[in-house]
Coordinates of C-alpha atoms and ligand atoms in Angstrom, one line a residue:
Chain A
X1437 CA 12.4 17.1 13.9
X1438 CA 9.7 17.8 16.3
X1439 CA 11.2 20.0 18.8
X1440 CA 8.6 19.0 21.6
X1441 CA 10.0 15.8 23.3
X1442 CA 6.8 14.1 24.2
X1443 CA 5.9 14.1 20.3
X1444 CA 9.4 13.2 19.2
X1445 CA 9.4 10.0 21.6
X1446 CA 5.4 9.3 20.1
X1447 CA 6.8 9.8 16.5
X1448 CA 9.9 7.2 17.7
X1449 CA 7.5 4.9 18.6
X1450 CA 5.6 5.1 15.5
X1451 CA 9.0 4.4 13.6
X1452 CA 9.6 1.7 16.0
X1453 CA 6.5 -0.1 15.7
X1454 CA 5.1 0.4 12.5
X1455 CA 7.0 -2.3 10.1
X1456 CA 5.7 -4.8 12.7
X1457 CA 2.4 -3.7 12.2
X1458 CA 1.3 -1.6 15.0
X1459 CA 0.3 1.7 15.1
X1460 CA -0.1 3.6 18.0
X1461 CA -3.5 5.2 18.8
X1462 CA -2.1 8.5 19.5
X1463 CA -2.0 9.1 15.8
X1464 CA -5.7 9.4 15.5
X1465 CA -6.2 11.8 18.4
X1466 CA -3.7 13.4 19.9
X1467 CA -3.6 17.5 19.6
X1468 CA 0.1 17.5 19.4
X1469 CA 0.0 15.1 16.6
X1470 CA -2.9 16.8 15.1
X1471 CA -0.9 20.3 15.1
X1472 CA 2.4 18.9 13.9
X1473 CA 0.2 17.5 11.0
X1474 CA -1.1 21.1 10.0
X1475 CA 2.5 22.2 9.9
X1476 CA 4.5 19.4 8.5
X1477 CA 2.3 17.8 6.1
X1478 CA -0.4 20.6 4.8
X1479 CA 2.2 23.1 4.8
X1480 CA 4.2 20.9 2.3
X1481 CA 1.9 18.5 0.6
X1482 CA 0.2 18.7 -2.7
X1483 CA -3.4 19.0 -1.8
X1484 CA -6.2 18.7 -3.6
X1485 CA -8.7 21.5 -4.1
X1486 CA -11.2 21.6 -6.6
X1487 CA -11.9 20.2 -10.4
X1488 CA -11.6 22.5 -13.2
X1489 CA -14.7 22.4 -14.4
X1490 CA -16.1 23.9 -11.3
X1491 CA -14.6 27.1 -12.2
X1492 CA -15.2 26.9 -16.0
X1493 CA -15.3 31.0 -17.1
X1494 CA -12.9 33.6 -16.2
X1495 CA -14.1 34.9 -12.7
X1496 CA -15.6 31.6 -11.3
X1497 CA -14.7 30.5 -7.8
X1498 CA -14.9 28.3 -5.3
X1499 CA -13.8 28.1 -1.4
X1500 CA -11.8 25.4 -0.4
X1501 CA -9.4 24.5 2.4
X1502 CA -5.6 23.2 2.8
X1503 CA -5.3 22.0 6.4
X1504 CA -7.8 24.4 8.5
X1505 CA -7.3 27.2 6.1
X1506 CA -9.6 29.1 3.8
X1507 CA -8.6 29.3 0.1
X1508 CA -9.9 30.8 -2.9
X1509 CA -9.8 29.0 -6.1
X1510 CA -10.3 31.6 -8.6
X1511 CA -10.2 31.7 -12.6
X1512 CA -8.6 35.1 -13.5
X1513 CA -9.9 37.2 -16.5
X1514 CA -6.7 35.6 -18.4
X1515 CA -7.9 32.2 -17.4
X1516 CA -5.4 31.3 -14.8
X1517 CA -6.2 29.2 -12.1
X1518 CA -4.9 30.8 -8.9
X1519 CA -5.5 29.9 -5.0
X1520 CA -5.5 32.9 -3.1
X1521 CA -5.0 32.6 1.0
X1522 CA -9.1 33.8 1.9
X1523 CA -7.8 36.8 3.8
X1524 CA -7.8 40.9 3.1
X1525 CA -4.2 42.1 3.2
X1526 CA -5.1 44.9 5.3
X1527 CA -5.9 43.1 9.0
X1528 CA -6.5 39.5 7.5
X1529 CA -10.7 39.4 7.6
X1530 CA -11.8 36.7 5.1
X1531 CA -13.0 38.2 2.2
X1532 CA -15.1 35.8 0.9
X1533 CA -18.0 33.9 2.3
X1534 CA -19.5 32.1 -0.6
X1535 CA -18.8 28.5 -1.4
X1536 CA -19.1 29.1 -5.0
X1537 CA -19.7 32.1 -7.6
X1538 CA -18.5 34.8 -9.9
X1539 CA -16.6 37.7 -9.4
X1540 CA -14.1 40.2 -11.0
X1541 CA -13.6 41.3 -7.4
X1542 CA -13.2 40.3 -3.7
X1543 CA -14.0 43.1 -1.3
X1544 CA -13.4 43.4 2.5
X1545 CA -16.2 44.2 4.7
X1546 CA -14.3 45.7 7.0
X1547 CA -12.4 49.1 5.6
X1548 CA -13.5 47.7 2.1
X1549 CA -9.8 47.1 0.4
X1550 CA -10.5 45.4 -3.0
X1551 CA -8.7 43.4 -4.7
X1552 CA -9.4 41.5 -8.3
X1553 CA -9.3 38.5 -9.2
X1554 CA -5.7 38.1 -10.1
X1555 CA -5.2 39.1 -6.7
X1556 CA -4.0 42.3 -6.9
X1557 CA -4.9 45.2 -4.5
X1558 CA -6.8 47.5 -7.0
X1559 CA -8.5 50.2 -4.3
X1560 CA -9.5 51.1 -1.0
X1561 CA -12.4 53.7 0.2
X1562 CA -10.9 57.4 -0.2
X1563 CA -7.6 56.1 -1.6
X1564 CA -6.3 59.2 -2.3
X1565 CA -6.6 60.5 1.0
X1566 CA -5.7 57.5 3.0
X1567 CA -3.0 55.5 0.8
X1568 CA -1.2 57.8 -1.4
X1569 CA 1.7 56.5 -0.9
X1570 CA 0.7 53.0 -0.4
X1571 CA 2.4 50.5 -2.7
X1572 CA -0.5 48.3 -4.2
X1573 CA 2.0 45.8 -5.9
X1574 CA 3.1 44.7 -2.5
X1575 CA -0.4 44.2 -1.0
X1576 CA -2.1 41.8 -3.4
X1577 CA -3.6 38.5 -1.9
X1578 CA -1.2 35.8 -0.8
X1579 CA -1.1 32.8 -2.9
X1580 CA -0.6 29.4 -2.8
X1581 CA 3.6 28.9 -3.6
X1582 CA 2.9 26.3 -6.4
X1583 CA -0.9 25.2 -8.3
X1584 CA -1.0 22.4 -10.6
X1585 CA -3.5 20.1 -12.5
X1586 CA -3.5 16.5 -13.9
X1587 CA -6.4 15.5 -15.6
X1588 CA -8.7 18.7 -14.4
X1589 CA -8.0 18.1 -10.7
X1590 CA -6.5 20.9 -9.3
X1591 CA -4.0 20.3 -6.5
X1592 CA -1.9 23.2 -4.4
X1593 CA 1.6 23.2 -2.6
X1594 CA 2.0 25.9 0.0
X1595 CA 6.0 25.1 -0.1
X1596 CA 8.2 26.4 -2.3
X1597 CA 10.6 24.1 -2.3
X1598 CA 8.6 20.9 -2.6
X1599 CA 8.9 18.9 -5.5
X1600 CA 6.5 19.0 -8.8
X1601 CA 3.0 17.4 -8.8
X1602 CA 4.1 14.9 -11.1
X1603 CA 7.1 13.7 -9.0
X1604 CA 4.8 14.0 -5.7
X1605 CA 2.4 11.5 -7.3
X1606 CA 5.6 9.2 -8.2
X1607 CA 3.3 6.0 -9.6
X1608 CA 0.6 7.2 -8.7
X1609 CA 0.4 9.7 -11.6
X1610 CA 0.3 6.1 -14.6
X1611 CA -2.7 5.2 -12.2
X1612 CA -4.8 8.7 -12.8
X1613 CA -3.9 8.4 -16.5
X1614 CA -5.4 4.9 -16.3
X1615 CA -8.4 6.1 -13.9
X1616 CA -9.1 9.8 -15.0
X1617 CA -7.0 9.9 -18.1
X1618 CA -9.3 7.2 -19.4
X1619 CA -11.9 9.5 -21.0
X1620 CA -10.2 11.7 -23.8
X1621 CA -12.1 14.8 -23.3
X1622 CA -12.1 14.8 -19.1
X1623 CA -14.5 14.8 -16.8
X1624 CA -17.4 17.5 -15.3
X1625 CA -18.6 17.7 -11.9
X1626 CA -22.2 16.6 -11.2
X1627 CA -24.2 19.1 -8.9
X1628 CA -22.4 20.6 -5.6
X1629 CA -20.3 18.4 -3.3
X1630 CA -21.8 17.1 -0.5
X1631 CA -20.3 17.9 2.8
X1632 CA -20.9 16.2 6.0
X1633 CA -19.0 16.2 9.7
X1634 CA -17.8 12.9 10.9
X1635 CA -16.1 12.4 14.4
X1636 CA -13.0 10.9 12.8
X1637 CA -9.7 11.3 12.6
X1638 CA -9.1 12.6 8.9
X1639 CA -6.7 9.6 8.3
X1640 CA -9.3 6.8 8.9
X1641 CA -11.0 7.6 5.7
X1642 CA -8.1 8.2 4.0
X1643 CA -6.5 4.6 4.6
X1644 CA -9.8 2.8 4.2
X1645 CA -10.2 4.1 0.4
X1646 CA -6.7 3.8 0.3
X1647 CA -6.8 -0.3 0.2
X1648 CA -9.1 -1.1 3.3
X1649 CA -11.1 -3.7 1.2
X1650 CA -11.2 -6.1 3.8
X1651 CA -14.0 -4.4 5.8
X1652 CA -16.1 -5.6 3.1
X1653 CA -16.2 -8.8 3.9
X1654 CA -18.7 -7.7 7.1
X1655 CA -19.3 -4.2 7.3
X1656 CA -21.4 -3.5 3.8
X1657 CA -23.1 -7.0 4.1
X1658 CA -26.6 -5.2 3.9
X1659 CA -25.8 -4.7 0.5
X1660 CA -25.5 -8.1 -0.4
X1661 CA -28.7 -9.0 1.0
X1662 CA -30.5 -6.5 -0.8
X1663 CA -28.8 -7.4 -4.0
X1664 CA -26.3 -5.1 -4.7
X1665 CA -22.9 -7.0 -5.2
X1666 CA -22.4 -8.6 -9.0
X1667 CA -19.5 -10.5 -7.8
X1668 CA -19.3 -12.6 -4.8
X1669 CA -17.6 -10.7 -2.0
X1670 CA -14.8 -13.3 -1.4
X1671 CA -14.0 -13.8 -5.6
X1672 CA -14.4 -9.9 -5.1
X1673 CA -11.2 -10.1 -2.8
X1674 CA -9.0 -11.8 -5.4
X1675 CA -8.1 -8.5 -6.4
X1676 CA -4.6 -6.4 -6.6
X1677 CA -3.4 -3.9 -3.8
X1678 CA -0.9 -1.3 -5.4
X1679 CA 1.3 0.4 -3.6
X1680 CA 2.0 3.6 -5.8
X1681 CA 4.8 5.2 -4.0
X1682 CA 4.9 8.8 -1.6
X1683 CA 2.3 7.1 0.5
X1684 CA -0.3 6.9 -2.8
X1685 CA -2.3 3.7 -3.1
X1686 CA -5.2 2.1 -5.2
X1687 CA -6.9 -1.5 -4.9
X1688 CA -8.5 -2.7 -8.0
X1689 CA -11.4 -5.5 -8.4
X1690 CA -10.5 -6.9 -11.4
X1691 CA -11.3 -9.8 -14.3
X1692 CA -8.9 -12.5 -14.5
X1693 CA -9.2 -12.1 -18.5
X1694 CA -10.7 -10.0 -20.9
X1695 CA -13.9 -12.4 -21.4
X1696 CA -14.7 -13.3 -17.5
X1697 CA -18.1 -12.5 -17.2
X1698 CA -19.5 -9.5 -14.9
X1699 CA -18.4 -5.9 -15.2
X1700 CA -15.5 -4.5 -17.4
X1701 CA -14.3 -1.1 -17.4
X1702 CA -15.7 0.0 -14.5
X1703 CA -19.1 -1.0 -15.4
X1704 CA -19.4 2.2 -17.8
X1705 CA -22.1 2.0 -20.3
X1706 CA -21.4 0.9 -23.8
X1707 CA -21.0 4.5 -25.1
X1708 CA -18.5 5.6 -22.8
X1709 CA -16.2 2.4 -23.3
X1710 CA -16.1 3.0 -27.1
X1711 CA -14.6 6.4 -25.7
X1712 CA -12.2 4.6 -23.8
X1713 CA -11.2 1.9 -26.6
X1714 CA -10.8 4.7 -28.7
X1715 CA -8.6 7.2 -26.8
X1716 CA -4.7 7.0 -27.8
X1717 CA -3.2 8.0 -24.7
X1718 CA -3.6 4.8 -23.2
X1719 CA -1.2 2.0 -23.5
X1720 CA -1.8 -1.4 -24.6
X1721 CA -0.5 -2.2 -20.7
X1722 CA -3.6 0.8 -19.4
X1723 CA -6.2 -0.8 -21.8
X1724 CA -6.0 -4.0 -21.0
X1725 CA -6.3 -2.9 -16.9
X1726 CA -9.1 -0.8 -18.2
X1727 CA -11.2 -3.9 -20.1
X1728 CA -10.7 -5.7 -17.1
X1729 CA -11.4 -3.2 -13.9
X1730 CA -14.6 -3.6 -12.3
X1731 CA -13.7 -1.3 -9.1
X1732 CA -10.6 1.1 -8.7
X1733 CA -10.3 2.7 -5.4
X1734 CA -7.3 4.6 -3.7
X1735 CA -6.3 7.7 -2.3
X1736 CA -3.7 10.0 -2.9
X1737 CA -1.6 10.9 0.1
X1738 CA -2.5 13.3 2.3
X1739 CA -6.1 13.3 2.2
X1740 CA -7.6 13.0 -1.5
X1741 CA -9.7 9.7 -2.5
X1742 CA -11.5 8.3 -5.5
X1743 CA -13.8 5.6 -6.3
X1744 CA -15.0 4.2 -9.5
X1745 CA -17.2 1.0 -9.8
X1746 CA -20.9 -0.1 -10.9
X1747 CA -23.7 0.2 -8.2
X1748 CA -27.3 0.5 -9.4
X1749 CA -29.6 3.5 -7.7
X1750 CA -32.0 0.6 -7.1
X1751 CA -31.0 -3.1 -7.9
X1752 CA -34.6 -4.2 -7.8
X1753 CA -36.0 -1.9 -10.9
X1754 CA -32.4 -0.9 -12.4
X1755 CA -28.7 -2.3 -13.3
X1756 CA -25.6 -0.9 -12.3
X1757 CA -23.6 1.5 -14.0
X1758 CA -20.2 2.7 -13.4
X1759 CA -19.8 5.9 -11.5
X1760 CA -16.7 8.0 -10.4
X1761 CA -16.8 9.9 -7.2
X1762 CA -14.0 11.9 -5.6
X1763 CA -13.4 12.9 -1.9
X1764 CA -11.8 15.3 0.3
X1765 CA -11.0 14.3 4.0
X1766 CA -10.8 17.9 5.3
X1767 CA -8.7 17.7 8.9
X1768 CA -11.1 19.6 11.3
X1769 CA -9.5 19.2 14.3
X1770 CA -7.9 15.8 15.6
X1771 CA -11.1 13.9 16.2
X1772 CA -13.3 15.7 13.5
X1773 CA -13.6 15.2 9.6
X1774 CA -15.1 17.1 7.1
X1775 CA -16.4 14.9 4.0
X1776 CA -16.5 16.6 0.9
X1777 CA -17.4 14.6 -2.1
X1778 CA -18.1 14.6 -6.0
X1779 CA -19.5 13.0 -8.6
X1780 CA -17.9 13.6 -12.0
X1781 CA -19.3 12.7 -15.4
X1782 CA -17.2 12.2 -18.8
X1783 CA -17.9 15.0 -21.1
X1784 CA -19.9 14.3 -23.7
X1785 CA -21.5 11.2 -21.4
X1786 CA -25.4 11.4 -22.3
X1787 CA -27.7 13.3 -19.8
X1788 CA -29.7 10.0 -18.9
X1789 CA -26.2 8.3 -18.3
X1790 CA -25.6 11.5 -15.4
X1791 CA -28.7 11.0 -14.0
X1792 CA -28.5 7.7 -13.4
X1793 CA -24.7 7.6 -12.4
X1794 CA -25.7 10.4 -9.7
X1795 CA -28.8 8.5 -8.4
X1796 CA -26.2 5.4 -8.0
X1797 CA -23.2 7.6 -6.3
X1798 CA -25.8 9.1 -4.2
X1799 CA -28.3 6.0 -3.1
X1800 CA -24.5 4.0 -2.4
X1801 CA -21.7 6.3 -1.8
X1802 CA -22.9 9.7 0.0
X1803 CA -24.0 10.5 3.4
X1804 CA -27.4 8.5 3.3
X1805 CA -25.8 5.9 0.9
X1806 CA -26.0 2.3 1.7
X1807 CA -22.2 1.7 2.0
X1808 CA -21.0 5.2 3.2
X1809 CA -23.4 5.4 6.0
X1810 CA -22.5 2.4 7.7
X1811 CA -18.4 3.1 6.9
X1812 CA -18.9 6.1 8.7
X1813 CA -19.8 4.7 12.1
X1814 CA -16.6 2.7 13.1
X1815 CA -14.2 5.1 11.8
X1816 CA -15.7 7.0 14.7
X1817 CA -15.1 4.5 16.9
X1818 CA -11.2 3.9 16.1
X1819 CA -11.2 7.6 16.8
X1820 CA -13.2 7.4 20.5
X1821 CA -10.8 4.4 21.5
X1822 CA -7.7 6.5 20.5
X1823 CA -8.7 8.8 23.5
X1824 CA -9.0 6.0 25.8
X1825 CA -6.3 6.2 28.8
X1826 CA -7.1 2.7 29.3
X1827 CA -6.4 1.6 26.2
X1828 CA -3.1 3.4 25.7
X1829 CA -1.8 2.1 29.0
X1830 CA -3.0 -1.2 28.2
X1831 CA -3.7 -2.1 24.6
X1832 CA -2.4 1.1 22.9
X1833 CA -1.7 -0.5 19.3
X1834 CA -4.0 -0.9 16.2
X1835 CA -3.2 -4.1 14.3
X1836 CA -2.0 -3.6 10.7
X1837 CA -0.6 -7.2 10.2
X1838 CA -2.3 -8.4 7.6
X1839 CA 0.1 -9.5 5.0
X1840 CA 3.0 -8.9 7.2
X1841 CA 4.9 -12.1 6.2
X1842 CA 3.8 -14.8 4.1
X1843 CA 2.8 -16.9 7.0
X1844 CA 0.2 -14.9 7.8
X1845 CA -2.0 -14.2 5.1
X1846 CA -2.7 -15.7 1.2
X1847 CA -1.6 -12.0 -0.2
X1848 CA 1.7 -12.7 -2.2
X1849 CA 3.9 -10.2 -4.2
X1850 CA 3.0 -10.1 -7.9
X1851 CA 5.4 -10.1 -10.3
X1852 CA 3.5 -10.1 -13.4
X1853 CA 1.3 -6.9 -13.5
X1854 CA 1.4 -4.7 -16.5
X1855 CA 1.6 -1.3 -14.5
X1856 CA 4.4 0.5 -11.9
X1857 CA 4.1 0.2 -8.5
X1858 CA 4.7 -2.7 -5.4
X1859 CA 1.8 -5.2 -6.1
X1860 CA 0.1 -7.8 -3.8
X1861 CA -2.8 -9.9 -4.4
X1862 CA -5.2 -11.3 -3.3
X1863 CA -6.4 -8.5 -0.9
X1864 CA -5.8 -9.6 2.4
X1865 CA -3.0 -7.5 3.1
X1866 CA -2.3 -4.2 5.0
X1867 CA 1.2 -3.3 3.1
X1868 CA -0.3 -0.5 1.8
X1869 CA -2.2 0.8 5.0
X1870 CA 1.9 0.5 6.7
X1871 CA 3.0 2.6 3.4
X1872 CA 0.7 5.4 4.1
X1873 CA 1.9 5.7 7.7
X1874 CA 5.6 5.0 6.2
X1875 CA 5.0 8.3 4.2
X1876 CA 2.9 10.3 6.9
X1877 CA 6.1 9.4 9.3
X1878 CA 9.2 10.2 7.0
X1879 CA 7.1 13.8 6.6
X1880 CA 6.3 14.3 10.3
X1881 CA 9.9 13.4 11.2
X1882 CA 11.7 15.7 8.9
Chain B
X826 CA -59.1 27.2 -1.5
X827 CA -59.8 24.0 0.9
X828 CA -62.0 23.6 3.4
X829 CA -61.2 23.5 6.9
X830 CA -61.9 19.9 7.0
X831 CA -59.4 19.2 4.4
X832 CA -56.8 20.9 5.9
X833 CA -57.6 18.9 8.9
X834 CA -57.1 16.0 7.3
X835 CA -54.1 17.2 5.8
X836 CA -52.3 18.3 9.2
X837 CA -53.5 14.8 10.4
X838 CA -51.8 12.7 8.0
X839 CA -48.4 14.6 8.2
X840 CA -48.7 14.1 12.0
X841 CA -49.1 10.3 11.4
X842 CA -46.5 10.4 8.8
X843 CA -43.9 11.8 11.7
X844 CA -45.5 9.4 14.3
X845 CA -44.9 6.4 11.7
X846 CA -41.4 7.6 11.0
X847 CA -40.3 8.1 14.7
X848 CA -41.8 4.6 15.9
X849 CA -39.7 3.2 13.0
X850 CA -43.0 1.6 11.6
X851 CA -41.6 2.4 8.1
X852 CA -43.5 -0.6 6.2
X853 CA -46.5 1.7 7.4
X854 CA -45.1 4.6 6.2
X855 CA -44.3 3.3 2.7
X856 CA -48.0 2.8 2.6
X857 CA -48.7 6.6 2.4
X858 CA -46.5 6.6 -0.8
X859 CA -47.3 6.9 -4.1
X860 CA -46.2 4.9 -6.4
X861 CA -45.0 7.4 -8.7
X862 CA -43.4 9.4 -5.7
X863 CA -40.4 11.6 -6.4
X864 CA -38.5 12.2 -3.2
X865 CA -36.0 15.0 -3.4
X866 CA -33.7 16.9 -0.9
X867 CA -30.8 19.4 -3.0
X868 CA -27.8 20.2 -1.3
X869 CA -27.7 23.3 -0.5
X870 CA -24.7 26.1 -0.8
X871 CA -23.7 29.5 0.3
X872 CA -23.7 31.1 -3.6
X873 CA -22.0 33.9 -4.8
X874 CA -24.5 36.3 -4.8
X875 CA -28.1 37.2 -3.0
X876 CA -30.2 36.5 -5.9
X877 CA -28.7 33.1 -6.7
X878 CA -30.8 30.2 -5.6
X879 CA -28.6 28.4 -2.6
X880 CA -29.9 25.2 -3.7
X881 CA -28.0 23.3 -5.8
X882 CA -29.2 22.6 -9.3
X883 CA -28.2 19.1 -9.7
X884 CA -26.6 18.3 -6.2
X885 CA -28.9 16.0 -3.9
X886 CA -29.1 14.5 -0.8
X887 CA -31.8 12.2 -2.0
X888 CA -33.5 11.9 -5.4
X889 CA -35.4 8.9 -4.5
X890 CA -38.6 7.1 -5.9
X891 CA -41.3 4.7 -4.2
X892 CA -39.4 1.9 -5.0
X893 CA -35.8 2.9 -3.9
X894 CA -36.9 4.4 -0.5
X895 CA -38.3 0.8 -0.2
X896 CA -34.9 -0.4 -1.0
X897 CA -33.5 1.7 2.1
X898 CA -36.2 0.6 4.1
X899 CA -35.4 -3.4 3.2
X900 CA -31.6 -2.4 3.9
X901 CA -32.6 -1.4 7.3
X902 CA -34.6 -4.1 8.1
X903 CA -31.5 -6.6 7.3
X904 CA -30.0 -6.4 11.2
X905 CA -26.8 -5.7 9.1
X906 CA -27.5 -1.7 8.6
X907 CA -25.1 -0.8 11.1
X908 CA -25.5 3.0 10.7
X909 CA -28.8 2.3 12.5
X910 CA -27.8 -0.6 14.7
X911 CA -28.4 0.4 17.4
X912 CA -31.5 2.8 15.7
X913 CA -31.1 6.5 16.2
X914 CA -34.1 7.6 18.2
X915 CA -35.8 10.7 16.6
X916 CA -38.7 12.8 17.6
X917 CA -40.4 14.9 14.4
X918 CA -42.3 18.1 14.9
X919 CA -44.1 19.2 11.6
X920 CA -45.6 22.9 12.0
X921 CA -46.3 25.7 9.6
X922 CA -48.5 23.7 7.4
X923 CA -50.0 25.2 4.6
X924 CA -52.1 23.6 2.2
X925 CA -53.8 24.9 -1.3
X926 CA -55.9 22.9 -3.8
X927 CA -54.4 22.2 -7.2
X928 CA -56.6 20.1 -10.0
X929 CA -58.8 17.2 -9.0
X930 CA -57.5 15.5 -5.6
X931 CA -54.3 17.0 -5.8
X932 CA -52.9 19.4 -3.1
X933 CA -50.2 21.2 -2.3
X934 CA -48.7 21.2 1.1
X935 CA -45.7 23.1 2.6
X936 CA -44.2 22.5 6.2
X937 CA -41.5 22.9 8.2
X938 CA -40.0 20.2 10.2
X939 CA -37.6 20.1 13.0
X940 CA -36.1 16.4 13.5
X941 CA -34.5 15.7 16.8
X942 CA -31.7 12.9 16.7
X943 CA -29.8 11.3 19.0
X944 CA -27.7 8.1 18.7
X945 CA -26.5 5.6 21.2
X946 CA -25.9 7.0 24.8
X947 CA -24.1 10.4 22.9
X948 CA -24.9 13.5 25.9
X949 CA -25.3 15.3 22.7
X950 CA -28.3 15.1 20.3
X951 CA -29.1 17.4 17.0
X952 CA -31.9 18.8 15.4
X953 CA -32.1 19.3 11.8
X954 CA -34.3 22.0 10.6
X955 CA -36.0 21.7 6.7
X956 CA -38.8 23.4 4.9
X957 CA -40.7 20.4 2.7
X958 CA -42.7 21.3 -0.2
X959 CA -45.3 18.2 -0.9
X960 CA -48.0 17.2 -3.1
X961 CA -50.7 15.1 -1.8
X962 CA -53.6 13.6 -3.5
X963 CA -56.5 12.4 -1.8
X964 CA -57.7 8.7 -2.7
X965 CA -61.1 8.2 -1.4
X966 CA -60.5 8.3 2.6
X967 CA -56.4 7.7 2.2
X968 CA -53.8 10.4 1.4
X969 CA -50.9 9.5 -0.8
X970 CA -47.8 11.9 -1.1
X971 CA -46.8 12.1 -4.6
X972 CA -43.9 14.6 -4.1
X973 CA -41.8 15.9 -1.5
X974 CA -39.1 18.7 -2.0
X975 CA -37.1 19.0 1.1
X976 CA -35.1 21.9 1.6
X977 CA -32.5 21.3 4.0
X978 CA -31.5 24.3 6.4
X979 CA -27.6 23.4 6.7
X980 CA -25.0 23.3 4.0
X981 CA -22.4 21.1 5.8
X982 CA -24.9 18.1 7.4
X983 CA -23.7 18.5 11.1
X984 CA -24.4 14.3 11.4
X985 CA -21.7 11.1 10.2
X986 CA -24.8 10.1 7.8
X987 CA -28.2 10.6 6.6
X988 CA -30.1 7.5 7.2
X989 CA -33.2 8.9 8.1
X990 CA -36.6 9.9 6.2
X991 CA -37.6 13.5 5.9
Ligands
LIG591 S1 -9.3 44.3 7.2 FE1 -9.7 44.3 5.1 S2 -10.0 46.5 4.8 FE2 -9.5 46.4 6.6
LIG592 FE1 -16.5 0.8 2.7

């Protein structure tokens, strides 16, 4: 439990109101909440760091963050992936300032302590005179307590007592097997990630990708006007929201039947669809969902999201093509988020597909993308209001009541969904977004 | 080599282009673009060694054709491109213009761009800096932009979105 009485009261108020579909605005701007998140969530959660293909060879590394701390994700000479805190063990100076690279060693700029890419301290200037008696074994780089991978997606966790990644993912694992396990040979990242700064709280984009489909009806209508949507927006809402446990959730736009016109298999081109159909690791239920999927979008708690859907780089001149993008919503203070976004392409896909898929992703979901450029602005608005004294005194709560009861919306619990989790359809409901905060509260109050 | 007059004309077209963009006369700007245009902005990184390029081999903020830029303009014209409603106020300063003649009527033009941008009533404005490498083609009296590579000076974009033209 939090030791700060104001914070305890605040969390109590979240608890008292969440099941009524009300979320106090402090959750998005209060510095004490943010500090507590850095402790109770980011020191305990499995956090996404990198894709395997970013560090294919021994010595490859990328620099990433957990909470606000800098970590190096490196493949050592024995090919093992390790996650080091980016600080020299002597006086803590960061030992890596590059975004990516290949190195057998990391040398500190201050006094020159040198660490191998398996973390071992191997030397320092004038070692015999300065450190004859120092035990090198004790002064290697600090490593994340747990590191694990699913479908090439590397996660780390700073809590040695935390459950395994599989357990943490819960029912989401089945959906990652569907969405990321669709291609038997896996994925590669295409290019370096986009990074940009949004003046919003990190949870807002996480919950947006974690089943806020309702905003499509209004916010993204410019895209409808320039010919981006293959399926009319109202019809598109006839999809499913999946609560996949532990705060994770995803949303499907999906064809009602395998022979429905419109996109199938997330709009991937034929040669890629054939790879999915031949994939023996997908169960019949997963094959059925893959077939009918137009869009899959979701968030793995706390701050990692994915989106697979068909869009075009330029609707006038080319057909939509399925692509996959993944994101980190990197906390950068209570009211700032650094977005990181990658495009993944299936291994074995053609050069032509990769070029088109990347251009489509960049034209739609990137800082300059026709969808995402509009998403970020209201996220800043939600955050700005959370700082208002007047709002806190008079309104205070954000509304999360869609689908709170059967009287409220047309959404209904689905009983014949082929996958795990708690599932609602159509997508006029916010159960999963409430579920995100339920999980958040559980960790914040533990 | 180019003549001083040709250099003057190229400076003039770059300044006119900046003015059109600052005035949001995007349709007039599109007129300056060759139908074969390729317009690219690579992602920039801090690489692991000083001899490695800091520009991503495959990562792009933009990889556009004239047609896709026209689509971006058409989106801004819908009135529902909320990122630009109300629109950004921009001021472009183009400088360090270096030009040389290539084959025929093709000219290579390098320039630096400082782009001042402010949104709404926010007190802070941002300045984005980039180097541009262009290819311009003379068509009688007119100039058309055939290629532009925009090399940004940021790794992490300090803006929430990138609905501006460079
Ligand atoms: S702080 Fe790194 S060598 Fe002294
Ligand atoms: Fe959106």
